[in-house]
PDB file of C-alpha atoms in Angstrom:
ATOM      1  CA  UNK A1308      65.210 -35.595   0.399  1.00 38.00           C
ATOM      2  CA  UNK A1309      62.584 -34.968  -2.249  1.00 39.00           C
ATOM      3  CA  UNK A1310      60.151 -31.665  -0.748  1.00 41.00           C
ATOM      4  CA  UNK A1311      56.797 -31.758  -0.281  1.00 43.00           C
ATOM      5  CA  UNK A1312      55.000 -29.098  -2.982  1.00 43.00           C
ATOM      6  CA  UNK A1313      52.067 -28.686  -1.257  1.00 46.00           C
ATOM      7  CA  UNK A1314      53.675 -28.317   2.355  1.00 44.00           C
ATOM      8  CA  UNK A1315      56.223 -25.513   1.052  1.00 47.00           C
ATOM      9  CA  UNK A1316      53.657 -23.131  -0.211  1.00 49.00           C
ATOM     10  CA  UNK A1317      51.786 -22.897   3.095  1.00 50.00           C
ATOM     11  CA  UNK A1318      52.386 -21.611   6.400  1.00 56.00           C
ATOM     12  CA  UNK A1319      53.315 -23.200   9.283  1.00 57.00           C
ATOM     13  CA  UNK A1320      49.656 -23.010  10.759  1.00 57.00           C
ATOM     14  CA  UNK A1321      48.101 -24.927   7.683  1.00 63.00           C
ATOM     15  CA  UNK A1322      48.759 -28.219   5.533  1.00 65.00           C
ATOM     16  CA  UNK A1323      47.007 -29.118   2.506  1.00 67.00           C
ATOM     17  CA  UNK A1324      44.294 -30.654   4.729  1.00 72.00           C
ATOM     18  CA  UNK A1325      44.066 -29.044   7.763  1.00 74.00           C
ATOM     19  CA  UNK A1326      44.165 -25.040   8.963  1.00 76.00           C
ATOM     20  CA  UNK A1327      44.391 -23.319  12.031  1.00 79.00           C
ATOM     21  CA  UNK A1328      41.407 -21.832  14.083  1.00 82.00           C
ATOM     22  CA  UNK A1329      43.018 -18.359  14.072  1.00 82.00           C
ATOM     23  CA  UNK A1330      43.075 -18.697   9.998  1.00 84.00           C
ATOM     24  CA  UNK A1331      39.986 -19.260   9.640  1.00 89.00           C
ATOM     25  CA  UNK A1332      38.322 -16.323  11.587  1.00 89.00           C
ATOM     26  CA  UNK A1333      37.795 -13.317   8.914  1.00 89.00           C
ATOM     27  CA  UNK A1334      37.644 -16.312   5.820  1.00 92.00           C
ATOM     28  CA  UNK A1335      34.903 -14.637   3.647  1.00 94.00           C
ATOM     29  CA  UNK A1336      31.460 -16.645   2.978  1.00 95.00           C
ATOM     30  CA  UNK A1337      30.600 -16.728  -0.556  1.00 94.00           C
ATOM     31  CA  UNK A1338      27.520 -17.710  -1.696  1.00 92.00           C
ATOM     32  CA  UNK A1339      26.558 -20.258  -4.495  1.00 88.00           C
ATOM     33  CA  UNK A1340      26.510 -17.726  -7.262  1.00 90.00           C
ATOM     34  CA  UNK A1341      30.043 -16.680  -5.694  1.00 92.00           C
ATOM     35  CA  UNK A1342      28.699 -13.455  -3.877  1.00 92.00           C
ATOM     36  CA  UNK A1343      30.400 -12.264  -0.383  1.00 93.00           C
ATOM     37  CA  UNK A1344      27.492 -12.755   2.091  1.00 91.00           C
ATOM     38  CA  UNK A1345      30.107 -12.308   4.876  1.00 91.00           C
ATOM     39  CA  UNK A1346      33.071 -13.665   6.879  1.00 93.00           C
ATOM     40  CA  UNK A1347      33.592 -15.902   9.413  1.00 95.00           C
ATOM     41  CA  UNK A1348      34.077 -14.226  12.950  1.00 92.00           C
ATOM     42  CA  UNK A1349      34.113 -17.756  15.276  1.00 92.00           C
ATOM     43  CA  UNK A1350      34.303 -21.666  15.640  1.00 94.00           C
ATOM     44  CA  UNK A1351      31.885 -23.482  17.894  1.00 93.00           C
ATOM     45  CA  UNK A1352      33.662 -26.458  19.124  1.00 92.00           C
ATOM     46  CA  UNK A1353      32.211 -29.551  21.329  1.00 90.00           C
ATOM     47  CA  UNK A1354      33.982 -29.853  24.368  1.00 90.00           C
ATOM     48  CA  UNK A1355      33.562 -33.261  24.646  1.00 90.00           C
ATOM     49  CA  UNK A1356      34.557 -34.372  21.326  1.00 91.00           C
ATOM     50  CA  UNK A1357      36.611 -32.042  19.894  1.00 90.00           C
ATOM     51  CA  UNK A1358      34.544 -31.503  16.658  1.00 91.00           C
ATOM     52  CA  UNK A1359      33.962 -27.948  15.046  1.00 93.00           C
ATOM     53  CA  UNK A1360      29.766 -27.650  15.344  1.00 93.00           C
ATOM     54  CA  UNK A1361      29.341 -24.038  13.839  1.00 94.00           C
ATOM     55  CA  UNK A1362      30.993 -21.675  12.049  1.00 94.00           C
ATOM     56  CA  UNK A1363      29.494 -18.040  12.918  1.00 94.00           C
ATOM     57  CA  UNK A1364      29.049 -15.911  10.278  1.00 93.00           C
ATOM     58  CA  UNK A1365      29.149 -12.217  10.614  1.00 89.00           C
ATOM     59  CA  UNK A1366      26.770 -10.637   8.428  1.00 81.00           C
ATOM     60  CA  UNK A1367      24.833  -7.692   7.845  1.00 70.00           C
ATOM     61  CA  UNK A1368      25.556  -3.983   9.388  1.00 62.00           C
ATOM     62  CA  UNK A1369      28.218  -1.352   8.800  1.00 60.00           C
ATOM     63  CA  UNK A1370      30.942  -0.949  11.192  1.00 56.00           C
ATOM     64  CA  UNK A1371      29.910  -3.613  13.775  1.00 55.00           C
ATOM     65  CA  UNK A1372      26.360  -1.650  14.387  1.00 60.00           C
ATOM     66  CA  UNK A1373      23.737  -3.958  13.218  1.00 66.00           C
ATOM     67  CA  UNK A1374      25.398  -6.840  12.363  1.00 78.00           C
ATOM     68  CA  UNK A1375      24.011 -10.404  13.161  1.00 87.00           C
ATOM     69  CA  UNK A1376      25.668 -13.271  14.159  1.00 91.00           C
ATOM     70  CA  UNK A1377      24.278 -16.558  12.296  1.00 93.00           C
ATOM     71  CA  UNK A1378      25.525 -20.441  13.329  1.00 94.00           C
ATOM     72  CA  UNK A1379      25.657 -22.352  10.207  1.00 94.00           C
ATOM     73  CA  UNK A1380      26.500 -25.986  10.783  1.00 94.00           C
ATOM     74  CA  UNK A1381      30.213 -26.856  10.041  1.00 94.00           C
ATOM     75  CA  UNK A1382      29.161 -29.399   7.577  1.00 92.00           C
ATOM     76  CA  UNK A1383      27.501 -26.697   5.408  1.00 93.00           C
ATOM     77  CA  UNK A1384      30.861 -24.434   4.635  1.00 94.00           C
ATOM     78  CA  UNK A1385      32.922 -26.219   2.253  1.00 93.00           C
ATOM     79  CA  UNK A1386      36.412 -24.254   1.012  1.00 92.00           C
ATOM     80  CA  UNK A1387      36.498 -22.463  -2.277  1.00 91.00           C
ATOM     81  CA  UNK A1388      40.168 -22.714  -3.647  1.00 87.00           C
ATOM     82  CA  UNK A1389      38.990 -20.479  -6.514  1.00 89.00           C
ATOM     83  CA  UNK A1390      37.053 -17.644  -3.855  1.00 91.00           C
ATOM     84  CA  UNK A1391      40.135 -18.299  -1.036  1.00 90.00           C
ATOM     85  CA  UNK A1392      36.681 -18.600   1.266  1.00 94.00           C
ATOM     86  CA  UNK A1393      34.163 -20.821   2.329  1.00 95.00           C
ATOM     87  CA  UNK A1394      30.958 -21.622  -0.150  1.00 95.00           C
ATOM     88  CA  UNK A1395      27.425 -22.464   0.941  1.00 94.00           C
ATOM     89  CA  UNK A1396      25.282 -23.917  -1.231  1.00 91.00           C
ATOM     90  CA  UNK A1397      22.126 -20.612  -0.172  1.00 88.00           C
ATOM     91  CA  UNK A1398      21.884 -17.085  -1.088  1.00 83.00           C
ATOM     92  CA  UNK A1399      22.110 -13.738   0.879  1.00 82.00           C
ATOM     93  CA  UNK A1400      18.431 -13.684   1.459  1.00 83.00           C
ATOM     94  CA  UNK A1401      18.158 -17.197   3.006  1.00 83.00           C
ATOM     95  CA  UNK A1402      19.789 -15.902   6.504  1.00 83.00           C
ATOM     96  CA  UNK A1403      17.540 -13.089   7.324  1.00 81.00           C
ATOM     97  CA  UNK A1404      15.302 -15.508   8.659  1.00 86.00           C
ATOM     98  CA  UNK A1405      17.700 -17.566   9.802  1.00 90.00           C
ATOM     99  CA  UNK A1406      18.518 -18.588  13.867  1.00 93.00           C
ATOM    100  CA  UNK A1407      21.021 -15.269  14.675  1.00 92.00           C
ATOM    101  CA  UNK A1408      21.884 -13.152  17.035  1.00 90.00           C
ATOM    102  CA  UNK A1409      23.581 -10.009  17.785  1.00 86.00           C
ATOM    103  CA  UNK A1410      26.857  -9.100  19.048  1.00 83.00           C
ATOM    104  CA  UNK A1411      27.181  -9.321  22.885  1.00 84.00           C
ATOM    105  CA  UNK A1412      23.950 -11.765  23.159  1.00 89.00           C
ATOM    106  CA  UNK A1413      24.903 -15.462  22.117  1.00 89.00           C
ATOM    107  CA  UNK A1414      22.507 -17.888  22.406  1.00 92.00           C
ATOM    108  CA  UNK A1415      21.856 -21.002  24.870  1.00 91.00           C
ATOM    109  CA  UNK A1416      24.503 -23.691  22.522  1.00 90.00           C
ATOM    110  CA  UNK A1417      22.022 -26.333  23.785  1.00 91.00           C
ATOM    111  CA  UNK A1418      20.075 -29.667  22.153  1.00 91.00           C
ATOM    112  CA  UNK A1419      17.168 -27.223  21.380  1.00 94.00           C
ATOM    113  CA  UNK A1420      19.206 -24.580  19.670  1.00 92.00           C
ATOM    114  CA  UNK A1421      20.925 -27.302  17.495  1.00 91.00           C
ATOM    115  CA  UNK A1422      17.628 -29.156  16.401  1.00 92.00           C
ATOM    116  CA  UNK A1423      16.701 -25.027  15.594  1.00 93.00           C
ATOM    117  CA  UNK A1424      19.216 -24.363  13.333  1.00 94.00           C
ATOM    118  CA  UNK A1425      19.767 -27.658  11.803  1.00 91.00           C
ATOM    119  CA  UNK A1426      16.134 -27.743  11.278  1.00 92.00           C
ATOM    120  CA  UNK A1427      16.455 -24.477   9.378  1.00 93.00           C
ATOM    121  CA  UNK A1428      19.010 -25.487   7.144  1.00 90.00           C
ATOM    122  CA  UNK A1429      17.314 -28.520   6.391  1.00 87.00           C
ATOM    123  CA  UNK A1430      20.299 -30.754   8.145  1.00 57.00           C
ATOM    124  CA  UNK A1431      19.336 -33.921   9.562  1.00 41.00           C
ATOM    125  CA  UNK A1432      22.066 -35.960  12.185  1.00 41.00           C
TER     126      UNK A1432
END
């Protein structure tokens, strides 16, 4: 039986195409010039149809104090093999005035919170 070379270099909670939920909380966020802008801290998932909506980034602060949660639409992260992180195609400076909020107050996940943020980042559905 011939092995599979992509299959034995990763774990057992990722393939070459897919990756588990718990790997992907803490995956830095690099930014197009290939600066850390921050990590991943949670998944937003539709309940109804099982597809990843957000990814929240952690960004700003110093030891938790300050720091802002930001939703960035799933479609917007796309994985850098060379930065072993995600990419966005925006700077640093683009989510201070982005939809956030801090830790401990998350926001109404509702139709007018999407069209918000998607509206931001210039995403249409």
């Amino acid at each position: 039986m011939m092995a599979n070379h992509d299959t034995d270099t990763l774990a057992r909670d990722e393939t070459t195409n897919m990756i588990s939920s718990e790997k992907v909380d803490g995956t830095a966020v690099y930014d197009r010039n290939g600066d850390k802008i921050g990590s991943v801290h949670h998944l937003m998932i539709g309940k109804q149809d099982g597809k990843v909506r957000y990814g929240v980034i952690s960004f700003g602060g110093f030891l938790g104090m300050g720091e802002n949660y930001h939703p960035l639409p799933w479609d917007m992260l796309t994985y850098g093999i060379d930065h072993d992180g995600y990419m966005v195609d925006f700077d640093k400076d683009a989510l201070k005035d982005a939809p956030s909020h801090p830790i401990g107050q998350e926001p109404i996940y509702d139709r007018a919170y999407d069209e918000r943020v998607t509206t931001y980042y210039g995403q249409r559905r």
